Tab-separated table of C-alpha atoms in Angstrom:
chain	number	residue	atom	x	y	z
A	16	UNK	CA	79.335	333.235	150.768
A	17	UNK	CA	76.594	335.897	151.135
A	18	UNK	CA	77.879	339.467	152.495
A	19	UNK	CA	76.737	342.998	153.168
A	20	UNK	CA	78.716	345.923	153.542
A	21	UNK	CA	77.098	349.286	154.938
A	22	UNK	CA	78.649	352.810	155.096
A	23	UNK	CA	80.017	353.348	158.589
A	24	UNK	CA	78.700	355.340	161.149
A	25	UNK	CA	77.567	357.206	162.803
A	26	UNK	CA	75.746	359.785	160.597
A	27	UNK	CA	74.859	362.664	162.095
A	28	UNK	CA	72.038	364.740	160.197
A	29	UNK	CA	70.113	367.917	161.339
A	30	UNK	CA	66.516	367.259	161.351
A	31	UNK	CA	64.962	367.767	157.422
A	32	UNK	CA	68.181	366.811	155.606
A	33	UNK	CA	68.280	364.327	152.932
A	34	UNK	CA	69.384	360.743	154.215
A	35	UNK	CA	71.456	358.310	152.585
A	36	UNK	CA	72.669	354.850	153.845
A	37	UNK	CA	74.724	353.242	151.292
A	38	UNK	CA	74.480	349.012	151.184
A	39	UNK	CA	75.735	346.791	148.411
A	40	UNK	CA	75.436	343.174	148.832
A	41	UNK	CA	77.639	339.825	147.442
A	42	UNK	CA	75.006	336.571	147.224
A	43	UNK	CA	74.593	334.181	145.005
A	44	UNK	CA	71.119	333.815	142.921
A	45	UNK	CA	68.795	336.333	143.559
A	46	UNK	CA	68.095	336.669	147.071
A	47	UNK	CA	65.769	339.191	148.687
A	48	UNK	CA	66.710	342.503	150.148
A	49	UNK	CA	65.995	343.952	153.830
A	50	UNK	CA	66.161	346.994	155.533
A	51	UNK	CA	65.583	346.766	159.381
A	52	UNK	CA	65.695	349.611	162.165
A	53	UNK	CA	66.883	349.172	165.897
A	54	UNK	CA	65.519	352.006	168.338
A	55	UNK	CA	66.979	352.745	171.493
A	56	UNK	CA	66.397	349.987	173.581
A	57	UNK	CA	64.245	347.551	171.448
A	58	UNK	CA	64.691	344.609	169.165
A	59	UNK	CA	65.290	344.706	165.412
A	60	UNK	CA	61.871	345.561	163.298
A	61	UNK	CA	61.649	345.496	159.392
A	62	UNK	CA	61.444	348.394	157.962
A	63	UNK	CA	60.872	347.790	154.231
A	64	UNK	CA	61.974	344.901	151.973
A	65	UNK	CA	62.345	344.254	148.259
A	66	UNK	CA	62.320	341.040	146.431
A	67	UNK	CA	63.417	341.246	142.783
A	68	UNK	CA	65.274	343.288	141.144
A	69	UNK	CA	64.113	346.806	140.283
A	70	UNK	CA	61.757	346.470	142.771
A	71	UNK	CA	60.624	349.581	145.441
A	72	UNK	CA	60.717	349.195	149.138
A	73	UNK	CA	59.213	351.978	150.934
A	74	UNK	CA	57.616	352.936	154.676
A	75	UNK	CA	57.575	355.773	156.800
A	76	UNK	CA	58.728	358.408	153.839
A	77	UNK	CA	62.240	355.408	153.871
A	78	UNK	CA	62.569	353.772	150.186
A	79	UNK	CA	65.308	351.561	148.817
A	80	UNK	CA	65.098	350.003	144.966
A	81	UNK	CA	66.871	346.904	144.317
A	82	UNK	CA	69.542	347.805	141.713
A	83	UNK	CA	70.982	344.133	140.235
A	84	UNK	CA	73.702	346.143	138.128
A	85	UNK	CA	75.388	347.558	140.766
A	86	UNK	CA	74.342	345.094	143.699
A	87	UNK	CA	72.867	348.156	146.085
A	88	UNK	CA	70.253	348.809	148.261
A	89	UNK	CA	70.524	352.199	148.960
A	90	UNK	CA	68.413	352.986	151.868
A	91	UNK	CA	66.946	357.220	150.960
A	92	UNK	CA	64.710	359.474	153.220
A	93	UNK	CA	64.226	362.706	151.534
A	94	UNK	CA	63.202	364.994	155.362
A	95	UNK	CA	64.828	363.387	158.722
A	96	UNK	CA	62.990	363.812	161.487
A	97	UNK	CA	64.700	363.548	165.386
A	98	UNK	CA	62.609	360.305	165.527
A	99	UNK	CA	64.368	358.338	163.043
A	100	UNK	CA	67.486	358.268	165.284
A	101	UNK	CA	68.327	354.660	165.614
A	102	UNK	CA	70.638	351.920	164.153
A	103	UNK	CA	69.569	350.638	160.147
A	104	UNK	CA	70.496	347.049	159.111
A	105	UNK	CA	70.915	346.594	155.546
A	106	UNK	CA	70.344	342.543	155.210
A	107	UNK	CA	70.348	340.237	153.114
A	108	UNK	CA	68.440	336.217	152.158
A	109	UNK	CA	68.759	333.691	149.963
A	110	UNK	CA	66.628	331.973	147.526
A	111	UNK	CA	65.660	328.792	149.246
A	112	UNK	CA	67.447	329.359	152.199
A	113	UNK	CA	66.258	330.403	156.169
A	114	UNK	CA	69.282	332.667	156.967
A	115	UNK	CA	69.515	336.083	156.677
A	116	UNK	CA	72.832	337.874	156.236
A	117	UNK	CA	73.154	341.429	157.897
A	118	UNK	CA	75.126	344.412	157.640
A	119	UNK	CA	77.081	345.879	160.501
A	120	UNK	CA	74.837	348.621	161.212
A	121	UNK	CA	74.584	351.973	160.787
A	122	UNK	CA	73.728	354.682	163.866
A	123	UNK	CA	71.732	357.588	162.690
A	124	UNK	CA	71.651	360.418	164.723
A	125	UNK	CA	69.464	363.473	163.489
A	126	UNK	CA	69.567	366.540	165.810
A	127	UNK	CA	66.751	369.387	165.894
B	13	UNK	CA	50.324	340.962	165.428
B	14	UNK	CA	53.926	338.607	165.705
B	15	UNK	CA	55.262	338.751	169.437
B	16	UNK	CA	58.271	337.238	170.345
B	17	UNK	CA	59.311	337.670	174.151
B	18	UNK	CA	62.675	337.097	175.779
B	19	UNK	CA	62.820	335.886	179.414
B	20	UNK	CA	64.969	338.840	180.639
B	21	UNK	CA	66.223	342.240	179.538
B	22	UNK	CA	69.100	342.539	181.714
B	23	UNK	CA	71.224	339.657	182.797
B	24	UNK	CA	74.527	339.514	184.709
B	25	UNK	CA	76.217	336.391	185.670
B	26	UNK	CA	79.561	334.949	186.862
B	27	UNK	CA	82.346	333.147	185.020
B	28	UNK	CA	81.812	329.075	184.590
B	29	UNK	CA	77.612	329.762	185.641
B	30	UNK	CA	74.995	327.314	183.218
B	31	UNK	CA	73.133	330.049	181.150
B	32	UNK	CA	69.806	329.858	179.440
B	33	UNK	CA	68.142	332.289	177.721
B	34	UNK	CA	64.756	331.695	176.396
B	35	UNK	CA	62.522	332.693	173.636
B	36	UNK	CA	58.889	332.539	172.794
B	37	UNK	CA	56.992	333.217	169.315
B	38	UNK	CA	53.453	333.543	169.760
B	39	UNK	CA	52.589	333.010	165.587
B	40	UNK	CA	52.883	329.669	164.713
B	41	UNK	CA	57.071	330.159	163.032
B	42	UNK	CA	58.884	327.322	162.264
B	43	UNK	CA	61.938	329.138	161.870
B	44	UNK	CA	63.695	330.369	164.807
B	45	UNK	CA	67.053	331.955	165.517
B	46	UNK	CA	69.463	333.419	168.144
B	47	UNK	CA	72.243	335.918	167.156
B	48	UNK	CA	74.200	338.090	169.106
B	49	UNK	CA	74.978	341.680	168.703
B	50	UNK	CA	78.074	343.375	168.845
B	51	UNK	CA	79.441	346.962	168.264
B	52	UNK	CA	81.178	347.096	164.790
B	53	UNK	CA	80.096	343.837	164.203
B	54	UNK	CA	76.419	343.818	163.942
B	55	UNK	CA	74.321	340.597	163.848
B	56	UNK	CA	75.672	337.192	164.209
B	57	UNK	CA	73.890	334.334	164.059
B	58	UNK	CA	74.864	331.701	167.250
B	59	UNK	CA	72.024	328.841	165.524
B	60	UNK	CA	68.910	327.900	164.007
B	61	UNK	CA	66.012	326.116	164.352
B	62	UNK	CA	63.602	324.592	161.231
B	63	UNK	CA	61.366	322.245	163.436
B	64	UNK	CA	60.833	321.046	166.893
B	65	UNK	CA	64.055	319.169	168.114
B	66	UNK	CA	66.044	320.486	164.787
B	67	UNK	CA	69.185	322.699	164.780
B	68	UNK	CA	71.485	324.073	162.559
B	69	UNK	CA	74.654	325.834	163.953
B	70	UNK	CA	74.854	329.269	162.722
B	71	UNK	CA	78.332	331.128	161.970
B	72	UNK	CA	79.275	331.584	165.269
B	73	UNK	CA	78.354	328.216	167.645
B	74	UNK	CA	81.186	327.510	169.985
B	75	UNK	CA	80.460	327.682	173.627
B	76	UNK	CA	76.465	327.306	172.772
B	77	UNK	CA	73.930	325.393	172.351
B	78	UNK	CA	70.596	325.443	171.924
B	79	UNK	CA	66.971	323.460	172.879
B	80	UNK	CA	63.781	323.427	170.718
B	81	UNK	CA	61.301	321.157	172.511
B	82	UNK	CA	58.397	322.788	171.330
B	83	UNK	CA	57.560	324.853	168.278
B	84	UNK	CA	57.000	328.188	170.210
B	85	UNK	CA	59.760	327.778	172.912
B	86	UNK	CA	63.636	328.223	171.503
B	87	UNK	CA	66.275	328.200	174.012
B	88	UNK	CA	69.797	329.054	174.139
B	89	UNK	CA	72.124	327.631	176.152
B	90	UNK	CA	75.532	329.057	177.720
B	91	UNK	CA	77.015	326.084	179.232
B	92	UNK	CA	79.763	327.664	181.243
B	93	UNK	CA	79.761	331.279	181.097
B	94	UNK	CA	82.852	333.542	179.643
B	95	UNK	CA	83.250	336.953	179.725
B	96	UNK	CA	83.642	336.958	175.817
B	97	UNK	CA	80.180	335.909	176.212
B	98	UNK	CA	78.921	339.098	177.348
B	99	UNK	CA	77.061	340.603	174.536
B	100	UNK	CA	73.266	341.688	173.850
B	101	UNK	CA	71.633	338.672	172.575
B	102	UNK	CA	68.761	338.457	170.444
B	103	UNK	CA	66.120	335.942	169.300
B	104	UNK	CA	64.195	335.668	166.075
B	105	UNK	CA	61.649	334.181	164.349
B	106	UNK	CA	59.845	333.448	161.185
B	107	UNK	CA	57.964	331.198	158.374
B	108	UNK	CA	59.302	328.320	156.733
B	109	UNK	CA	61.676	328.699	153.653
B	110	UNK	CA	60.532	331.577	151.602
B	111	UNK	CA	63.659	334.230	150.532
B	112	UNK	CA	60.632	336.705	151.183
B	113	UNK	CA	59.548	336.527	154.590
B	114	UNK	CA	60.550	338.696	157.416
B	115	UNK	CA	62.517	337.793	160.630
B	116	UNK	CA	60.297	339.239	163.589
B	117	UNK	CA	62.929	340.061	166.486
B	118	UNK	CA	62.628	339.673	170.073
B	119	UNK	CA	63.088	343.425	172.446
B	120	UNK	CA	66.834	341.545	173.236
B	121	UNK	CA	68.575	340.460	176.235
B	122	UNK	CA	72.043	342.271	177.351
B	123	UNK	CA	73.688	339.445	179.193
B	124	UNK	CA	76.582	340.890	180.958
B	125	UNK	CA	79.071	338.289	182.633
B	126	UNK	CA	81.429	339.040	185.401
């Protein structure tokens, strides 16, 4: 079946350091790719999505590109900022199909 | 833009106590979902929801179930409460069938039982 497997946490980062949240994926076909971001408190929200391969997701300075080869999603934000602390979702959804597969999670914690 | 509400934040209940925990989309979904979210083990989905009055069960049913009388209400259902059961629990929601579409999530409820 369809999986997701995220780099453990918790990352700690001081604020303007270079962010990366490693995600590969294992799915059959070619389903679409998610990032979402929990803040303190709150729900799940999407923070970018791609849905072919090659393709750029970006928002809020936060891209990932859809690498087929290697099966990634590499979630990359060039400057942290103390507001980006929060748990990221790497996730996953199938062609055809209403579920959505999710990573474990990964809690960012950037520091001034 | 998409709204989906839970009935409580904060919920604490005893041992063998009828639970229900509802959910409201205010955008017309068909698709609806519950999952529950623990530490290490991030997003699990309990079950789904295609139509009014259809279900799927999701990875993770036992000791739930779930009501969908009308297109913008989705309930789930604790029918006698365990403390396994305490967990934050979240609701979901989005079009019909299309790989692309995004899952708008509801703020949660933490559903702690005694």
């Amino acid at each position: 079946g369809d999986s997701v497997t995220q780099m453990e946490g918790p990352v700690t980062l001081s604020e303007e350091a270079f962010l990366t949240i490693n995600c590969t994926y294992t799915a059959t076909g070619y389903p679409s790719l998610f990032w979402y971001v929990q803040y303190p408190g709150e729900g799940l929200q999407l923070l970018l999505k791609a849905t072919k391969a090659d393709d750029k997701g970006s928002n809020k300075g936060f891209e990932a590109t859809y690498r087929k080869e290697t099966t990634s999603f590499h979630l990359e934000k060039g400057s942290v900022q103390v507001s980006d602390s929060a748990v990221y979702f790497c996730a996953l959804r199938g062609g055809g199909y209403q579920k959505v597969t999710f990573g474990t999670g990964t809690k960012l914690q950037v520091i001034p | 833009d998409v709204k989906v509400t839970q009935s409580s934040r904060y919920l604490v209940k005893r041992t063998g106590e009828k639970v229900f925990l509802e959910c409201v989309q205010d955008m017309d979904h068909e698709n609806m979902f519950w999952y529950r979210q623990d530490p290490g083990l991030g997003l699990r989905l309990i079950y789904f929801s295609y139509d009014v009055k259809m279900k799927e069960k999701g990875d993770i049913p036992e000791g739930y179930s779930v009501s969908r009388e009308k297109k913008e209400r989705f309930s789930l259902i604790l029918e006698s409460a365990s403390t396994n059961q305490t967990s934050m629990y979240l609701c979901a929601s989005s079009f019909e069938g299309r790989s692309t579409d995004t899952q708008y999530f509801g703020p949660g409820t933490r559903l702690t039982v005694l």
